[in-house]
Amino acid sequence: KTFKRDPGKEYELGGALQQTVATAMKELGVSPSSCIVWRDGIGESSFSNEAREEIDGIRAGLNQVDGGQDRDVPLAYITTQKRIATKFLSKGVAGHPDGKFAAPPGTLVQGIQGLEHETFYLNGRAPPYSTAKPVRYVVVEKDERLAHVPIEKLTWDMSHDYPNWSGQIKVPSVTQMAHKLAELGGSFTDCGENMNSSKLKNTVHFL
């Protein structure tokens, strides 16, 4: 399913996400016990409007059940921010001055908190001759029923789940796959409306 907007207009994703989530659960025949969303490309200034609209849309899609049944799926919504100026460097590497190397892959930093939301940093990659930037994750919303879920560990684990790639990537695999799929759909003149969605359903054809 694809959605398009007129040039110069921002697309409001609340309704699109609600329809997409509800359709996906129906087509795939799943009934999730929880939902964790990693959202790329959104800044703090958009948390109170765009993020809230998307969260409400996802909730509505998750809880939309035919026949009037009630369902309340717990939700966590985390933004991934890659374009940041923060870097973490290694200290105490034998035979080398402090700061020569980046922090090793998997480095988790939780001591730098945002003003309103829980924040953590993960260093996904650490090339030997550069100091790679970490990714900042902001937990915009997390239901109390998911308090026992270690979001940081799950985020790191999902970075190892990208198809046809050995090792980890910088962001969770679902975030990178969503980017690839949006890039593919946006490259069509009709925004992918003529794609055979039923044939490609539940496949990673866009990779």
Short mmCIF file of C-alpha atoms in Angstrom, two decimals:
data_model
loop_
_atom_site.label_atom_id
_atom_site.label_comp_id
_atom_site.label_asym_id
_atom_site.label_seq_id
_atom_site.Cartn_x
_atom_site.Cartn_y
_atom_site.Cartn_z
CA LYS A 1 0.00 0.00 0.00
CA THR A 2 1.40 3.39 -0.97
CA PHE A 3 0.30 6.95 -0.26
CA LYS A 4 1.26 10.10 -2.10
CA ARG A 5 0.91 13.82 -1.57
CA ASP A 6 0.75 16.88 -3.79
CA PRO A 7 4.01 18.79 -4.31
CA GLY A 8 4.72 21.30 -1.57
CA LYS A 9 2.35 19.71 0.94
CA GLU A 10 3.27 17.72 4.00
CA TYR A 11 1.62 14.34 4.25
CA GLU A 12 -0.20 13.65 7.50
CA LEU A 13 0.68 10.06 8.34
CA GLY A 14 -1.82 9.36 11.10
CA GLY A 15 -4.58 8.08 8.84
CA ALA A 16 -2.12 6.32 6.54
CA LEU A 17 -0.52 4.45 9.43
CA GLN A 18 -3.87 3.45 10.86
CA GLN A 19 -5.00 2.00 7.54
CA THR A 20 -1.65 0.33 6.88
CA VAL A 21 -1.38 -1.33 10.30
CA ALA A 22 -4.98 -2.55 10.28
CA THR A 23 -4.65 -3.93 6.74
CA ALA A 24 -1.33 -5.63 7.52
CA MET A 25 -2.70 -7.44 10.55
CA LYS A 26 -5.72 -8.61 8.61
CA GLU A 27 -3.74 -9.74 5.56
CA LEU A 28 -1.03 -11.48 7.59
CA GLY A 29 -3.46 -12.97 10.09
CA VAL A 30 -1.62 -11.77 13.18
CA SER A 31 -2.81 -10.45 16.54
CA PRO A 32 0.19 -8.81 18.25
CA SER A 33 0.59 -8.80 22.01
CA SER A 34 2.73 -5.63 21.80
CA CYS A 35 4.12 -3.19 19.25
CA ILE A 36 7.45 -1.34 19.20
CA VAL A 37 8.01 1.32 16.54
CA TRP A 38 11.38 2.78 15.55
CA ARG A 39 10.70 6.01 13.64
CA ASP A 40 13.43 7.61 11.56
CA GLY A 41 13.61 11.20 10.36
CA ILE A 42 11.75 13.14 13.04
CA GLY A 43 13.15 15.77 15.42
CA GLU A 44 12.19 17.06 18.85
CA SER A 45 10.18 19.92 17.38
CA SER A 46 7.79 17.38 15.84
CA PHE A 47 7.17 15.26 18.94
CA SER A 48 4.09 17.17 20.03
CA ASN A 49 2.32 17.13 16.65
CA GLU A 50 3.61 14.71 14.01
CA ALA A 51 4.71 12.06 16.50
CA ARG A 52 1.47 12.32 18.47
CA GLU A 53 -0.59 12.01 15.30
CA GLU A 54 1.38 8.93 14.21
CA ILE A 55 1.13 7.30 17.65
CA ASP A 56 -2.64 7.79 17.67
CA GLY A 57 -2.89 6.38 14.16
CA ILE A 58 -0.82 3.29 15.00
CA ARG A 59 -2.86 2.67 18.14
CA ALA A 60 -6.11 2.94 16.20
CA GLY A 61 -4.82 0.49 13.59
CA LEU A 62 -3.59 -1.99 16.20
CA ASN A 63 -6.86 -1.94 18.08
CA GLN A 64 -9.13 -2.01 15.03
CA VAL A 65 -10.98 -5.33 15.13
CA ASP A 66 -13.88 -6.45 12.99
CA GLY A 67 -16.99 -7.41 14.92
CA GLY A 68 -16.78 -4.75 17.60
CA GLN A 69 -14.30 -6.58 19.82
CA ASP A 70 -12.06 -4.62 22.16
CA ARG A 71 -8.28 -4.82 21.94
CA ASP A 72 -5.61 -2.75 23.66
CA VAL A 73 -2.11 -3.46 22.32
CA PRO A 74 0.70 -1.84 24.37
CA LEU A 75 2.91 0.43 22.28
CA ALA A 76 6.39 1.93 22.40
CA TYR A 77 7.44 4.65 19.94
CA ILE A 78 11.15 5.43 19.59
CA THR A 79 12.71 7.95 17.21
CA THR A 80 16.13 7.35 15.66
CA GLN A 81 18.29 10.42 15.08
CA LYS A 82 21.46 9.95 13.02
CA ARG A 83 22.32 13.54 12.11
CA ILE A 84 23.78 14.56 15.44
CA ALA A 85 27.08 16.14 16.47
CA THR A 86 27.79 13.78 19.38
CA LYS A 87 30.75 11.37 19.21
CA PHE A 88 32.12 8.89 21.74
CA LEU A 89 35.81 8.01 21.83
CA SER A 90 37.72 5.13 23.39
CA LYS A 91 40.01 5.56 26.37
CA GLY A 92 42.71 3.29 27.70
CA VAL A 93 43.58 1.41 24.50
CA ALA A 94 47.05 -0.03 25.09
CA GLY A 95 49.74 1.62 22.99
CA HIS A 96 47.50 4.40 21.69
CA PRO A 97 46.56 7.85 22.99
CA ASP A 98 43.08 8.38 24.39
CA GLY A 99 40.57 9.45 21.75
CA LYS A 100 42.33 7.89 18.79
CA PHE A 101 39.60 5.33 18.21
CA ALA A 102 35.85 5.51 18.31
CA ALA A 103 33.91 3.72 21.01
CA PRO A 104 33.55 0.03 20.11
CA PRO A 105 30.39 -1.30 18.41
CA GLY A 106 27.58 -1.85 20.86
CA THR A 107 28.60 0.99 23.18
CA LEU A 108 25.51 2.14 25.09
CA VAL A 109 25.40 5.59 26.69
CA GLN A 110 22.46 6.46 28.91
CA GLY A 111 23.86 9.30 31.00
CA ILE A 112 22.98 12.05 28.50
CA GLN A 113 19.25 12.49 28.97
CA GLY A 114 16.81 14.74 27.17
CA LEU A 115 14.62 17.25 28.99
CA GLU A 116 11.30 15.48 28.52
CA HIS A 117 11.95 11.97 27.20
CA GLU A 118 14.15 9.01 27.99
CA THR A 119 17.19 9.13 25.70
CA PHE A 120 20.03 6.74 24.93
CA TYR A 121 22.85 6.45 22.41
CA LEU A 122 24.11 3.35 20.59
CA ASN A 123 27.34 3.12 18.62
CA GLY A 124 26.40 0.69 15.88
CA ARG A 125 29.60 0.71 13.83
CA ALA A 126 33.21 1.63 14.64
CA PRO A 127 35.49 1.80 11.55
CA PRO A 128 39.18 1.52 12.45
CA TYR A 129 40.27 4.82 10.88
CA SER A 130 37.39 7.14 11.71
CA THR A 131 35.18 8.13 14.63
CA ALA A 132 31.69 7.16 13.60
CA LYS A 133 28.73 9.00 15.05
CA PRO A 134 26.35 7.06 17.28
CA VAL A 135 22.59 7.08 16.86
CA ARG A 136 20.46 8.90 19.39
CA TYR A 137 17.23 7.16 20.36
CA VAL A 138 14.43 9.08 22.03
CA VAL A 139 11.64 7.11 23.67
CA VAL A 140 8.70 9.39 22.90
CA GLU A 141 6.13 7.00 24.33
CA LYS A 142 6.28 3.70 26.18
CA ASP A 143 3.26 2.12 27.83
CA GLU A 144 3.63 0.90 31.40
CA ARG A 145 2.96 -2.68 30.34
CA LEU A 146 6.21 -2.54 28.36
CA ALA A 147 8.26 -1.28 31.32
CA HIS A 148 9.98 -4.68 31.60
CA VAL A 149 11.08 -4.62 27.93
CA PRO A 150 14.78 -3.62 27.58
CA ILE A 151 14.40 -1.22 24.64
CA GLU A 152 18.14 -0.59 24.43
CA LYS A 153 19.03 -4.29 24.14
CA LEU A 154 16.20 -4.94 21.70
CA THR A 155 17.37 -2.03 19.55
CA TRP A 156 20.91 -3.44 19.45
CA ASP A 157 19.63 -6.94 18.66
CA MET A 158 17.50 -5.62 15.79
CA SER A 159 20.62 -4.00 14.31
CA HIS A 160 21.90 -7.52 13.63
CA ASP A 161 18.77 -8.65 11.78
CA TYR A 162 19.25 -7.01 8.39
CA PRO A 163 18.85 -9.57 5.56
CA ASN A 164 21.87 -10.57 3.46
CA TRP A 165 24.27 -8.66 5.67
CA SER A 166 26.78 -10.14 8.08
CA GLY A 167 27.15 -8.26 11.32
CA GLN A 168 25.28 -5.22 12.53
CA ILE A 169 24.12 -2.05 10.80
CA LYS A 170 23.80 1.42 12.27
CA VAL A 171 20.05 1.35 12.94
CA PRO A 172 17.47 -1.40 13.64
CA SER A 173 16.82 -3.53 10.58
CA VAL A 174 13.16 -2.52 10.33
CA THR A 175 14.19 1.14 10.12
CA GLN A 176 16.60 0.49 7.27
CA MET A 177 14.09 -1.72 5.43
CA ALA A 178 11.42 0.98 5.75
CA HIS A 179 13.87 3.46 4.25
CA LYS A 180 14.60 1.13 1.34
CA LEU A 181 10.92 0.49 0.69
CA ALA A 182 10.05 4.20 0.77
CA GLU A 183 12.94 4.92 -1.58
CA LEU A 184 11.68 2.27 -4.01
CA GLY A 185 8.05 3.41 -3.92
CA GLY A 186 9.04 7.05 -4.30
CA SER A 187 11.10 6.31 -7.39
CA PHE A 188 7.99 5.32 -9.39
CA THR A 189 6.09 8.06 -11.21
CA ASP A 190 2.85 6.71 -9.72
CA CYS A 191 4.43 6.22 -6.27
CA GLY A 192 4.06 2.47 -6.61
CA GLU A 193 0.28 2.38 -7.00
CA ASN A 194 0.56 -0.21 -9.80
CA MET A 195 2.80 -2.56 -7.81
CA ASN A 196 1.32 -6.02 -7.32
CA SER A 197 1.09 -5.79 -3.55
CA SER A 198 -0.61 -9.17 -3.12
CA LYS A 199 2.24 -10.93 -4.93
CA LEU A 200 4.94 -9.09 -3.01
CA LYS A 201 3.21 -9.32 0.37
CA ASN A 202 5.35 -10.56 3.24
CA THR A 203 8.56 -10.54 1.16
CA VAL A 204 11.65 -8.33 1.26
CA HIS A 205 11.52 -7.68 -2.50
CA PHE A 206 12.73 -4.10 -2.04
CA LEU A 207 16.19 -5.25 -0.95
#
